[in-house]
Amino acid sequence: MPQVRQVYYEDHEQAWERLRLRWRHTTPAPAIGPEHLPDSFRVRDPATAPTVISAITTHPGVASTTRHTPAAPAGSYRSSTARKA
């Protein structure tokens, strides 16, 4: 996709670390751990999110797509790489 310059892969352990750092000044939820977070790809430019979502939604292995708000510190778009059932 020419409008995407860089894609960031984040496994569930990296997602957990990012979440832990983001919420380090609060009490963590004991029921949440790395195993609850999907591996994902991140695209930072919110302007490309609709195009990227349309292009990858039907690819094998993409379980879901989520468009995050601009307040999300790590990007504006996330695609889970978990397998569809």
N, CA and C of each residue as an Amber inpcrd file, in Angstrom:
protein
   255
   0.8410000  -1.1700000   0.0000000   0.0000000   0.0000000   0.0000000
   0.8910000   1.2400000   0.0000000   0.8510000   2.0280000  -1.0230000
   1.7520000   3.1730000  -1.1270000   1.5530000   4.2390000  -0.0460000
   0.3620000   4.3710000   0.4870000   0.1200000   5.3920000   1.5100000
   0.6500000   4.9990000   2.8880000   1.0920000   3.7590000   3.0480000
   1.6400000   3.2960000   4.3270000   3.1620000   3.2370000   4.2130000
   3.8390000   4.0630000   5.0070000   5.3030000   4.0900000   4.9730000
   5.9200000   3.0800000   5.9210000   5.2710000   2.8430000   7.0520000
   5.8410000   1.9340000   8.0390000   4.7190000   1.2680000   8.8210000
   4.9170000   0.0030000   9.1170000   3.9670000  -0.7660000   9.9160000
   4.7150000  -1.2640000  11.1410000   4.0760000  -1.1720000  12.2900000
   4.6810000  -1.6150000  13.5410000   4.0080000  -2.9040000  13.9850000
   4.7850000  -3.9590000  14.1850000   4.2600000  -5.2110000  14.7170000
   4.4560000  -5.1990000  16.2230000   3.4220000  -5.5600000  16.9470000
   3.4950000  -5.6180000  18.4050000   2.9180000  -6.9520000  18.8630000
   3.7630000  -7.7980000  19.4800000   3.2310000  -9.0570000  20.0000000
   2.5390000  -8.7960000  21.3390000   1.8920000  -9.8170000  21.8790000
   1.0900000  -9.6060000  23.0920000   1.9460000  -9.2300000  24.2970000
   3.1930000  -9.6860000  24.3370000   4.0910000  -9.2990000  25.4370000
   4.4470000  -7.8120000  25.3490000   4.7170000  -7.3320000  24.1300000
   5.0170000  -5.9080000  23.9440000   3.7890000  -5.0560000  24.2570000
   2.6180000  -5.5290000  23.8610000   1.3780000  -4.8040000  24.1690000
   1.1770000  -4.7160000  25.6740000   1.4690000  -5.8010000  26.3770000
   1.3490000  -5.8180000  27.8350000   2.3030000  -4.8060000  28.4700000
   3.5400000  -4.7700000  27.9960000   4.5180000  -3.8280000  28.5390000
   4.0820000  -2.3810000  28.2940000   3.5800000  -2.1040000  27.0870000
   3.0950000  -0.7580000  26.7680000   1.9300000  -0.3810000  27.6750000
   1.0120000  -1.3110000  27.8910000  -0.1350000  -1.0710000  28.7690000
   0.3200000  -0.8550000  30.2090000   1.2490000  -1.6720000  30.6460000
   1.7820000  -1.5510000  32.0100000   2.4310000  -0.1830000  32.2350000
   3.2160000   0.2650000  31.2580000   3.8660000   1.5710000  31.3680000
   2.8550000   2.7150000  31.3340000   1.8650000   2.5750000  30.4800000
   0.8460000   3.6260000  30.3640000   0.0750000   3.7980000  31.6670000
  -0.2100000   2.7080000  32.3440000  -1.0220000   2.7440000  33.5640000
  -0.1860000   2.4950000  34.8170000   1.0980000   2.8020000  34.7700000
   2.0030000   2.4930000  35.8830000   1.6510000   3.1950000  37.1920000
   0.9080000   4.2830000  37.1490000   0.5700000   5.0170000  38.3690000
  -0.7970000   4.6270000  38.9280000  -1.3930000   3.5890000  38.3830000
  -2.6820000   3.1070000  38.8740000  -2.5410000   1.6500000  39.2990000
  -3.5160000   1.1630000  40.0060000  -3.5130000  -0.2350000  40.4280000
  -3.9000000  -1.1010000  39.2380000  -3.0780000  -2.0790000  38.8770000
  -3.4020000  -2.9240000  37.7220000  -4.5880000  -3.8460000  37.9970000
  -5.3030000  -4.1570000  36.9450000  -6.4040000  -5.1060000  37.0520000
  -5.8100000  -6.5060000  37.1160000  -6.0460000  -7.2500000  38.1910000
  -5.4060000  -8.5620000  38.3540000  -5.8320000  -9.5960000  37.3240000
  -6.9800000  -9.4190000  36.6930000  -7.4710000 -10.4200000  35.7480000
  -6.8910000 -10.2390000  34.3480000  -6.0930000  -9.2180000  34.1350000
  -5.5540000  -8.9470000  32.8020000  -4.0630000  -9.2720000  32.7800000
  -3.6580000  -9.9730000  31.7360000  -2.2510000 -10.3030000  31.5540000
  -1.9190000 -10.3140000  30.0750000  -0.6740000 -10.5720000  29.7180000
  -0.2660000 -10.5650000  28.3160000  -1.0980000 -11.5050000  27.4460000
  -1.5360000 -12.6120000  28.0250000  -2.3070000 -13.5870000  27.2460000
  -3.6670000 -13.0510000  26.8040000  -4.1160000 -11.9470000  27.3820000
  -5.4000000 -11.3510000  27.0190000  -5.2810000 -10.3270000  25.8910000
  -4.0690000 -10.0460000  25.4670000  -3.8420000  -9.0410000  24.4380000
  -3.4210000  -9.7160000  23.1370000  -3.9760000  -9.2770000  22.0040000
  -3.6210000  -9.9020000  20.7300000  -2.3150000  -9.3590000  20.1680000
  -1.6670000 -10.1570000  19.3330000  -0.5870000  -9.6320000  18.5070000
  -1.2530000  -8.6490000  17.5510000  -0.5580000  -7.6070000  17.1560000
  -1.2010000  -6.6110000  16.3060000  -0.1980000  -5.8790000  15.4350000
  -0.7290000  -5.1940000  14.4410000   0.0420000  -4.3000000  13.5910000
  -0.5150000  -2.9050000  13.8100000   0.3620000  -1.9200000  13.8300000
  -0.0600000  -0.5410000  14.0640000   0.3430000   0.3370000  12.8840000
  -0.5720000   1.2130000  12.5200000  -0.3220000   2.2280000  11.5060000
  -0.6060000   3.5630000  12.1780000   0.3340000   4.4790000  12.1600000
   0.2030000   5.7190000  12.9360000  -0.6270000   6.8160000  12.2780000
  -0.6760000   6.9090000  10.9860000  -1.3670000   8.0210000  10.3400000
  -2.8700000   7.7630000  10.2980000  -3.6590000   8.4890000  11.0990000
  -5.1010000   8.2580000  11.1390000  -5.7750000   8.4700000   9.7890000
  -5.1920000   9.2970000   8.9370000  -5.7920000   9.5510000   7.6290000
  -5.8060000   8.2970000   6.7620000  -4.8700000   7.3830000   6.9840000
  -4.8160000   6.1640000   6.1740000  -5.6270000   5.0200000   6.7750000
  -6.1110000   5.1830000   7.9900000  -6.8020000   4.0830000   8.6770000
  -7.9540000   3.4890000   7.8750000  -8.8910000   4.2790000   7.3340000
  -9.9970000   3.6610000   6.5870000  -9.5250000   2.8350000   5.3880000
  -8.5230000   3.3230000   4.6740000  -7.9960000   2.5950000   3.5200000
  -7.3280000   1.3020000   3.9520000  -6.5380000   1.3690000   5.0030000
  -5.8440000   0.1840000   5.5090000  -6.8560000  -0.8370000   6.0100000
  -7.8370000  -0.3920000   6.7700000  -8.8660000  -1.3010000   7.2900000
  -9.5690000  -2.0130000   6.1450000  -9.9770000  -1.2640000   5.1200000
 -10.6580000  -1.8700000   3.9680000  -9.7780000  -2.8920000   3.2620000
  -8.4920000  -2.6050000   3.1670000  -7.5800000  -3.4780000   2.4340000
  -7.2580000  -4.7700000   3.1640000  -7.2200000  -4.7560000   4.4960000
  -6.7670000  -5.9580000   5.2020000  -7.8520000  -6.7380000   5.9270000
  -9.0390000  -6.1980000   6.0380000 -10.0950000  -6.8520000   6.8090000
 -10.3670000  -8.2800000   6.3570000 -10.2900000  -8.5470000   5.0760000
 -10.6160000  -9.8790000   4.5630000  -9.4030000 -10.8030000   4.4260000
  -8.2230000 -10.3520000   4.8160000  -7.0320000 -11.1990000   4.7160000
  -7.0950000 -12.3480000   5.7200000  -6.5620000 -13.5180000   5.3380000
  -6.5140000 -14.6420000   6.2700000  -5.7240000 -14.2680000   7.5210000
  -6.2260000 -14.6670000   8.6610000  -5.5360000 -14.4140000   9.9190000
  -5.9240000 -13.1230000  10.6080000  -6.6430000 -12.2300000   9.9320000
  -7.0790000 -10.9840000  10.5660000  -8.4120000 -11.2470000  11.2430000
  -8.3910000 -11.2280000  12.5720000  -9.6050000 -11.5120000  13.3400000
 -10.4640000 -10.2720000  13.5110000  -9.8320000  -9.1100000  13.6570000
 -10.5920000  -7.8810000  13.8590000  -9.7170000  -6.6720000  13.5760000
 -10.3660000  -5.5470000  13.3590000  -9.6550000  -4.2840000  13.2120000
 -10.2920000  -3.2780000  14.1560000  -9.4830000  -2.3700000  14.6680000
  -9.9600000  -1.3610000  15.6010000  -9.3250000  -0.0400000  15.2500000
 -10.1170000   0.9830000  15.2140000  -9.5720000   2.3250000  15.0010000
  -9.5760000   3.0370000  16.3400000  -8.3890000   3.3480000  16.8360000
  -8.2480000   4.0110000  18.1280000  -8.4300000   5.5150000  17.9840000
  -8.7410000   6.1520000  19.0760000  -8.8750000   7.6040000  19.0930000
  -7.4970000   8.2510000  19.0350000  -7.4190000   9.5200000  18.6560000
  -6.1150000  10.1970000  18.6190000  -5.3980000  10.2110000  19.9690000
  -6.1210000  10.0370000  21.0630000  -5.4970000  10.0350000  22.3850000
  -4.6950000   8.7630000  22.6490000  -4.9000000   7.7400000  21.8450000
  -4.1630000   6.4930000  22.0350000  -2.6790000   6.7560000  21.7990000
  -1.8210000   6.4460000  22.7630000  -0.4150000   6.8210000  22.6600000
   0.3880000   6.0750000  21.6120000  -0.0470000   4.8930000  21.2320000
   0.8050000   4.0920000  20.3520000   0.3300000   4.0820000  18.9130000
  -0.6980000   4.7900000  18.5620000  -1.1370000   4.8150000  17.1820000
  -2.6310000   4.9370000  17.0480000  -3.0820000   4.9260000  15.8280000
  -4.4920000   5.1540000  15.5980000  -5.2070000   3.9340000  15.0500000
  -4.5060000   2.8740000  14.7950000  -5.1130000   1.7270000  14.1360000
  -4.4740000   0.4520000  14.6420000  -5.2670000  -0.5560000  14.8130000
  -4.7350000  -1.8320000  15.2860000  -5.4690000  -2.9610000  14.5660000
  -4.7380000  -3.9590000  14.1840000  -5.3200000  -5.1330000  13.5530000
  -4.8330000  -6.3660000  14.2840000  -5.7520000  -7.1200000  14.8170000
  -5.3790000  -8.3450000  15.5090000  -4.9730000  -9.3870000  14.4860000
  -3.9420000 -10.1360000  14.7900000  -3.4960000 -11.1840000  13.8760000
  -3.9540000 -12.5640000  14.3240000  -4.8210000 -12.6060000  15.3160000
  -5.3510000 -13.8930000  15.7690000  -6.1470000 -14.5290000  14.6450000
  -6.1330000 -15.8180000  14.5800000  -6.8490000 -16.5400000  13.5280000
  -8.3550000 -16.4790000  13.7280000  -9.0650000 -16.3340000  12.6140000
 -10.5200000 -16.4010000  12.6590000 -10.9290000 -17.8380000  12.9160000
 -12.0390000 -18.0050000  13.6070000 -12.5250000 -19.3640000  13.9010000
 -13.2100000 -19.9620000  12.7010000
